[in-house]
PDB file of C-alpha atoms and ligand atoms in Angstrom:
ATOM      1  CA  MET A 277      -1.728  31.306  26.448  1.00 57.00           C
ATOM      2  CA  GLY A 278      -0.006  32.992  23.489  1.00 59.00           C
ATOM      3  CA  LEU A 279      -0.702  31.752  19.959  1.00 53.00           C
ATOM      4  CA  ASN A 280       2.881  30.490  19.598  1.00 57.00           C
ATOM      5  CA  ASN A 281       2.714  28.388  22.761  1.00 58.00           C
ATOM      6  CA  PHE A 282      -0.699  27.068  21.785  1.00 54.00           C
ATOM      7  CA  SER A 283       0.567  25.973  18.365  1.00 48.00           C
ATOM      8  CA  LYS A 284       3.657  24.308  19.999  1.00 46.00           C
ATOM      9  CA  LEU A 285       1.353  22.429  22.381  1.00 48.00           C
ATOM     10  CA  LEU A 286      -0.842  21.343  19.491  1.00 47.00           C
ATOM     11  CA  LYS A 287       2.151  20.005  17.547  1.00 43.00           C
ATOM     12  CA  LEU A 288       3.358  18.106  20.649  1.00 39.00           C
ATOM     13  CA  ALA A 289      -0.081  16.576  21.151  1.00 44.00           C
ATOM     14  CA  ASN A 290      -0.338  15.617  17.487  1.00 44.00           C
ATOM     15  CA  ARG A 291       3.045  13.877  17.643  1.00 39.00           C
ATOM     16  CA  LYS A 292       2.121  12.099  20.860  1.00 41.00           C
ATOM     17  CA  TYR A 293      -1.207  10.823  19.622  1.00 47.00           C
ATOM     18  CA  SER A 294      -0.402  10.238  15.981  1.00 54.00           C
ATOM     19  CA  ASN A 295      -0.049   6.576  14.958  1.00 73.00           C
ATOM     20  CA  SER A 296       3.376   5.337  14.208  1.00 93.00           C
ATOM     21  CA  MET A 297       4.070   3.014  11.277  1.00 97.00           C
ATOM     22  CA  ILE A 298       3.336  -0.683  11.745  1.00 98.00           C
ATOM     23  CA  THR A 299       6.438  -2.652  12.780  1.00 98.00           C
ATOM     24  CA  VAL A 300       7.917  -6.135  12.355  1.00 98.00           C
ATOM     25  CA  GLY A 301       6.062  -8.685  14.474  1.00 98.00           C
ATOM     26  CA  ALA A 302       2.718  -6.865  14.337  1.00 98.00           C
ATOM     27  CA  HIS A 303      -0.366  -8.417  12.771  1.00 98.00           C
ATOM     28  CA  LEU A 304      -2.115  -6.464  10.012  1.00 98.00           C
ATOM     29  CA  PRO A 305      -5.325  -4.977  11.400  1.00 97.00           C
ATOM     30  CA  GLU A 306      -8.589  -6.407  10.066  1.00 98.00           C
ATOM     31  CA  PHE A 307      -9.819  -4.060   7.348  1.00 98.00           C
ATOM     32  CA  GLU A 308     -12.309  -4.194   4.542  1.00 98.00           C
ATOM     33  CA  PHE A 309     -10.839  -2.938   1.249  1.00 98.00           C
ATOM     34  CA  LYS A 310     -12.664  -2.708  -2.061  1.00 98.00           C
ATOM     35  CA  THR A 311     -11.428  -4.390  -5.227  1.00 97.00           C
ATOM     36  CA  VAL A 312     -12.728  -5.054  -8.741  1.00 93.00           C
ATOM     37  CA  LYS A 313     -12.649  -8.026 -11.118  1.00 89.00           C
ATOM     38  CA  GLN A 314     -11.215  -7.810 -14.599  1.00 84.00           C
ATOM     39  CA  GLU A 315     -13.811  -6.893 -17.204  1.00 78.00           C
ATOM     40  CA  THR A 316     -13.464  -7.905 -20.818  1.00 71.00           C
ATOM     41  CA  ASP A 317     -15.800  -5.272 -22.309  1.00 69.00           C
ATOM     42  CA  GLY A 318     -14.081  -2.175 -20.903  1.00 64.00           C
ATOM     43  CA  ALA A 319     -16.939  -1.440 -18.496  1.00 64.00           C
ATOM     44  CA  CYS A 320     -16.316  -0.646 -14.843  1.00 69.00           C
ATOM     45  CA  SER A 321     -17.188  -3.649 -12.765  1.00 79.00           C
ATOM     46  CA  ALA A 322     -18.904  -3.215  -9.420  1.00 88.00           C
ATOM     47  CA  PRO A 323     -16.400  -2.984  -6.567  1.00 94.00           C
ATOM     48  CA  TYR A 324     -16.759  -5.671  -3.968  1.00 96.00           C
ATOM     49  CA  PRO A 325     -15.425  -5.845  -0.405  1.00 98.00           C
ATOM     50  CA  ILE A 326     -12.435  -7.949   0.530  1.00 98.00           C
ATOM     51  CA  LYS A 327     -10.964  -8.287   4.011  1.00 98.00           C
ATOM     52  CA  THR A 328      -7.324  -8.423   5.075  1.00 98.00           C
ATOM     53  CA  SER A 329      -7.947 -11.788   6.751  1.00 96.00           C
ATOM     54  CA  GLU A 330      -9.351 -13.264   3.473  1.00 96.00           C
ATOM     55  CA  VAL A 331      -6.445 -11.939   1.443  1.00 97.00           C
ATOM     56  CA  PHE A 332      -3.452 -12.701   3.655  1.00 98.00           C
ATOM     57  CA  LYS A 333      -4.498 -15.625   5.873  1.00 98.00           C
ATOM     58  CA  GLY A 334      -2.042 -18.516   5.654  1.00 98.00           C
ATOM     59  CA  LYS A 335      -0.015 -16.882   2.891  1.00 98.00           C
ATOM     60  CA  ARG A 336       3.453 -15.489   2.421  1.00 98.00           C
ATOM     61  CA  ALA A 337       2.616 -12.194   0.778  1.00 98.00           C
ATOM     62  CA  VAL A 338       3.834  -8.773  -0.158  1.00 98.00           C
ATOM     63  CA  LEU A 339       1.715  -5.659   0.404  1.00 98.00           C
ATOM     64  CA  VAL A 340       2.940  -2.627  -1.511  1.00 98.00           C
ATOM     65  CA  SER A 341       1.517   0.812  -0.869  1.00 98.00           C
ATOM     66  CA  ILE A 342       1.850   3.683  -3.316  1.00 98.00           C
ATOM     67  CA  PRO A 343       0.862   7.344  -2.999  1.00 98.00           C
ATOM     68  CA  GLY A 344      -1.471   7.160  -5.983  1.00 98.00           C
ATOM     69  CA  ALA A 345      -2.561   5.105  -8.984  1.00 98.00           C
ATOM     70  CA  PHE A 346      -1.450   6.620 -12.312  1.00 98.00           C
ATOM     71  CA  THR A 347       1.294   8.746 -10.700  1.00 97.00           C
ATOM     72  CA  PRO A 348       4.553   8.625 -12.688  1.00 96.00           C
ATOM     73  CA  VAL A 349       6.909   6.613 -10.443  1.00 96.00           C
ATOM     74  CA  CYS A 350       4.201   4.199  -9.318  1.00 95.00           C
ATOM     75  CA  SER A 351       3.081   3.570 -12.906  1.00 96.00           C
ATOM     76  CA  SER A 352       6.426   3.457 -14.658  1.00 96.00           C
ATOM     77  CA  ARG A 353       8.636   1.705 -12.087  1.00 98.00           C
ATOM     78  CA  HIS A 354       7.288   0.649  -8.700  1.00 98.00           C
ATOM     79  CA  ILE A 355       4.368  -1.642  -9.615  1.00 98.00           C
ATOM     80  CA  PRO A 356       5.631  -2.651 -13.103  1.00 98.00           C
ATOM     81  CA  GLU A 357       8.764  -4.012 -11.420  1.00 98.00           C
ATOM     82  CA  PHE A 358       6.615  -6.206  -9.141  1.00 98.00           C
ATOM     83  CA  ILE A 359       4.718  -7.442 -12.214  1.00 98.00           C
ATOM     84  CA  GLU A 360       7.970  -8.130 -14.038  1.00 98.00           C
ATOM     85  CA  LYS A 361       9.448 -10.012 -11.069  1.00 98.00           C
ATOM     86  CA  PHE A 362       6.215 -11.865 -10.255  1.00 97.00           C
ATOM     87  CA  GLY A 363       7.748 -15.209 -11.330  1.00 97.00           C
ATOM     88  CA  GLU A 364      10.969 -14.636  -9.400  1.00 98.00           C
ATOM     89  CA  LEU A 365       9.087 -13.660  -6.255  1.00 98.00           C
ATOM     90  CA  LYS A 366       6.825 -16.717  -6.591  1.00 98.00           C
ATOM     91  CA  LYS A 367       9.849 -18.997  -6.984  1.00 98.00           C
ATOM     92  CA  LYS A 368      11.156 -17.586  -3.694  1.00 98.00           C
ATOM     93  CA  GLY A 369       7.904 -18.398  -1.894  1.00 98.00           C
ATOM     94  CA  VAL A 370       5.740 -15.299  -2.299  1.00 98.00           C
ATOM     95  CA  GLU A 371       2.186 -16.495  -2.915  1.00 98.00           C
ATOM     96  CA  LEU A 372       0.471 -13.154  -3.307  1.00 98.00           C
ATOM     97  CA  ILE A 373       1.354  -9.583  -4.249  1.00 98.00           C
ATOM     98  CA  ALA A 374      -1.170  -6.917  -3.306  1.00 98.00           C
ATOM     99  CA  CYS A 375      -1.076  -3.162  -3.803  1.00 98.00           C
ATOM    100  CA  THR A 376      -2.974  -0.623  -1.795  1.00 98.00           C
ATOM    101  CA  ALA A 377      -3.500   3.112  -2.336  1.00 98.00           C
ATOM    102  CA  VAL A 378      -5.810   5.825  -1.122  1.00 98.00           C
ATOM    103  CA  ASN A 379      -7.848   5.680  -4.345  1.00 98.00           C
ATOM    104  CA  ASP A 380     -11.282   4.359  -5.075  1.00 97.00           C
ATOM    105  CA  ALA A 381     -11.749   0.877  -6.514  1.00 96.00           C
ATOM    106  CA  PHE A 382     -12.754   2.178  -9.974  1.00 94.00           C
ATOM    107  CA  VAL A 383      -9.450   4.052 -10.288  1.00 95.00           C
ATOM    108  CA  MET A 384      -7.487   1.061  -8.970  1.00 96.00           C
ATOM    109  CA  GLY A 385      -9.336  -1.188 -11.451  1.00 95.00           C
ATOM    110  CA  ALA A 386      -8.602   1.079 -14.414  1.00 93.00           C
ATOM    111  CA  TRP A 387      -4.961   1.279 -13.361  1.00 96.00           C
ATOM    112  CA  SER A 388      -4.733  -2.492 -13.044  1.00 95.00           C
ATOM    113  CA  GLU A 389      -6.105  -2.778 -16.576  1.00 93.00           C
ATOM    114  CA  LYS A 390      -3.535  -0.290 -17.878  1.00 94.00           C
ATOM    115  CA  LEU A 391      -0.644  -2.078 -16.168  1.00 96.00           C
ATOM    116  CA  ASN A 392      -1.875  -5.566 -17.094  1.00 95.00           C
ATOM    117  CA  ALA A 393      -1.706  -6.369 -13.407  1.00 96.00           C
ATOM    118  CA  PHE A 394      -4.784  -8.592 -13.150  1.00 94.00           C
ATOM    119  CA  GLY A 395      -3.762 -12.041 -11.901  1.00 94.00           C
ATOM    120  CA  LYS A 396      -0.402 -10.751 -10.712  1.00 97.00           C
ATOM    121  CA  VAL A 397      -1.010  -7.817  -8.362  1.00 97.00           C
ATOM    122  CA  LEU A 398      -4.257  -7.649  -6.420  1.00 97.00           C
ATOM    123  CA  MET A 399      -5.426  -4.033  -6.129  1.00 97.00           C
ATOM    124  CA  LEU A 400      -6.831  -3.115  -2.708  1.00 98.00           C
ATOM    125  CA  ALA A 401      -8.599   0.246  -2.705  1.00 98.00           C
ATOM    126  CA  ASP A 402      -8.404   2.186   0.551  1.00 98.00           C
ATOM    127  CA  GLY A 403     -10.749   4.890  -0.720  1.00 98.00           C
ATOM    128  CA  ALA A 404     -11.042   6.924   2.467  1.00 98.00           C
ATOM    129  CA  GLY A 405      -7.497   6.281   3.722  1.00 98.00           C
ATOM    130  CA  LYS A 406      -8.713   4.403   6.807  1.00 98.00           C
ATOM    131  CA  PHE A 407      -6.288   1.516   6.338  1.00 98.00           C
ATOM    132  CA  ALA A 408      -3.338   3.901   5.857  1.00 98.00           C
ATOM    133  CA  LYS A 409      -4.352   5.630   9.069  1.00 97.00           C
ATOM    134  CA  ALA A 410      -4.823   2.344  10.964  1.00 97.00           C
ATOM    135  CA  ILE A 411      -1.251   1.238  10.219  1.00 98.00           C
ATOM    136  CA  GLY A 412       0.302   4.673  10.760  1.00 98.00           C
ATOM    137  CA  ALA A 413       1.108   5.195   7.094  1.00 98.00           C
ATOM    138  CA  GLU A 414      -0.870   8.349   6.340  1.00 97.00           C
ATOM    139  CA  GLU A 415       0.916  11.023   4.364  1.00 97.00           C
ATOM    140  CA  ASP A 416      -0.253  14.526   3.652  1.00 97.00           C
ATOM    141  CA  LEU A 417       0.437  15.216  -0.021  1.00 98.00           C
ATOM    142  CA  THR A 418      -1.750  18.325  -0.168  1.00 98.00           C
ATOM    143  CA  GLU A 419       1.186  20.394  -1.384  1.00 97.00           C
ATOM    144  CA  LYS A 420       1.428  18.093  -4.423  1.00 96.00           C
ATOM    145  CA  GLY A 421      -2.305  18.342  -5.044  1.00 96.00           C
ATOM    146  CA  LEU A 422      -3.127  14.822  -3.884  1.00 97.00           C
ATOM    147  CA  GLY A 423      -4.500  15.374  -0.333  1.00 97.00           C
ATOM    148  CA  MET A 424      -4.211  12.728   2.388  1.00 97.00           C
ATOM    149  CA  ARG A 425      -2.638   9.574   0.945  1.00 98.00           C
ATOM    150  CA  GLY A 426      -0.614   6.579   2.085  1.00 98.00           C
ATOM    151  CA  LYS A 427       3.181   6.403   2.279  1.00 98.00           C
ATOM    152  CA  ARG A 428       5.198   4.444  -0.265  1.00 98.00           C
ATOM    153  CA  PHE A 429       6.169   1.180   1.402  1.00 98.00           C
ATOM    154  CA  ALA A 430       6.317  -2.571   1.042  1.00 98.00           C
ATOM    155  CA  LEU A 431       5.572  -5.155   3.741  1.00 98.00           C
ATOM    156  CA  LEU A 432       6.572  -8.784   3.650  1.00 98.00           C
ATOM    157  CA  LEU A 433       3.886 -10.767   5.456  1.00 98.00           C
ATOM    158  CA  ASP A 434       3.593 -14.284   6.759  1.00 98.00           C
ATOM    159  CA  ASP A 435       0.005 -15.264   7.617  1.00 98.00           C
ATOM    160  CA  GLY A 436      -0.756 -11.545   8.153  1.00 98.00           C
ATOM    161  CA  VAL A 437       2.243 -10.968  10.449  1.00 98.00           C
ATOM    162  CA  VAL A 438       4.764  -8.361   9.355  1.00 98.00           C
ATOM    163  CA  LYS A 439       8.241  -9.746   8.636  1.00 98.00           C
ATOM    164  CA  TYR A 440       9.764  -6.758   6.850  1.00 98.00           C
ATOM    165  CA  VAL A 441       8.849  -3.069   6.580  1.00 98.00           C
ATOM    166  CA  GLY A 442      10.462  -0.932   3.859  1.00 98.00           C
ATOM    167  CA  VAL A 443       9.328   2.689   3.708  1.00 98.00           C
ATOM    168  CA  ASP A 444      10.606   5.066   1.041  1.00 98.00           C
ATOM    169  CA  ASP A 445      10.237   8.824   1.458  1.00 96.00           C
ATOM    170  CA  THR A 446      12.152   9.234  -1.783  1.00 96.00           C
ATOM    171  CA  GLY A 447      13.279   6.620  -4.302  1.00 97.00           C
ATOM    172  CA  LEU A 448      12.451   2.932  -4.219  1.00 98.00           C
ATOM    173  CA  ASP A 449      15.407   1.492  -2.279  1.00 98.00           C
ATOM    174  CA  LYS A 450      13.403  -0.147   0.496  1.00 98.00           C
ATOM    175  CA  SER A 451      10.007  -0.817  -1.082  1.00 98.00           C
ATOM    176  CA  SER A 452      10.970  -2.189  -4.525  1.00 98.00           C
ATOM    177  CA  ALA A 453      10.555  -5.779  -5.733  1.00 98.00           C
ATOM    178  CA  GLU A 454      14.382  -5.966  -5.624  1.00 98.00           C
ATOM    179  CA  ALA A 455      14.360  -4.923  -1.949  1.00 98.00           C
ATOM    180  CA  ILE A 456      11.775  -7.651  -1.191  1.00 98.00           C
ATOM    181  CA  LEU A 457      13.774 -10.262  -3.119  1.00 98.00           C
ATOM    182  CA  LYS A 458      16.778  -9.468  -0.880  1.00 98.00           C
ATOM    183  CA  GLN A 459      14.620 -10.358   2.165  1.00 97.00           C
ATOM    184  CA  LEU A 460      13.651 -13.787   0.870  1.00 97.00           C
TER     185      LEU A 460
HETATM  186  C1  BEZ B 275       4.886   9.383  -8.271  1.00 57.72           C
HETATM  187  O1  BEZ B 275       5.377   9.685  -9.312  1.00 57.72           O
HETATM  188  O2  BEZ B 275       4.886   8.243  -7.854  1.00 57.72           O
HETATM  189  C2  BEZ B 275       4.270  10.488  -7.412  1.00 57.72           C
HETATM  190  C3  BEZ B 275       4.141  11.755  -7.939  1.00 57.72           C
HETATM  191  C4  BEZ B 275       3.575  12.749  -7.183  1.00 57.72           C
HETATM  192  C5  BEZ B 275       3.159  12.483  -5.893  1.00 57.72           C
HETATM  193  C6  BEZ B 275       3.285  11.220  -5.380  1.00 57.72           C
HETATM  194  C7  BEZ B 275       3.844  10.208  -6.150  1.00 57.72           C
END
């Protein structure tokens, strides 16, 4: 088989067997993230495991995914807007806002500190990208120097069941706090 045909076959197989993004009606897969507690002395606290079932069970919740902690759009607009609209979202029945990224828990913890997100947005570190892969949200950002990451999206969840999926390849139209508020 010629190299061209082989590469076409490989692409076809990749498409066929690659996961597609989680859809409305699906249950979040059980997964063990890592998170950190707020520290008052500036030290890094030890990451501890936290499971999807513990976090989302029985709750109306939002799970936001961003390509990376400390990246410009995520730090200046996407997550700050969720923090700013925390009260409004709560009034409309959202009991929990969580944020996941393919970053380790120390980075997510430091970012939470910087954004003043503790108590408002629970940071769920998906260090090896296994959660992103499990829900079909992996994104290759190698060209931008970030490697394998997770897509930018927001899910509205009811007891772990997906009620809304908003994925943004560019901009924040579907995954912003405003977009979630429109769904409530
Ligand atoms: C951001 O600004 O959110 C961003 C920048 C580069 C890559 C991915 C995200």
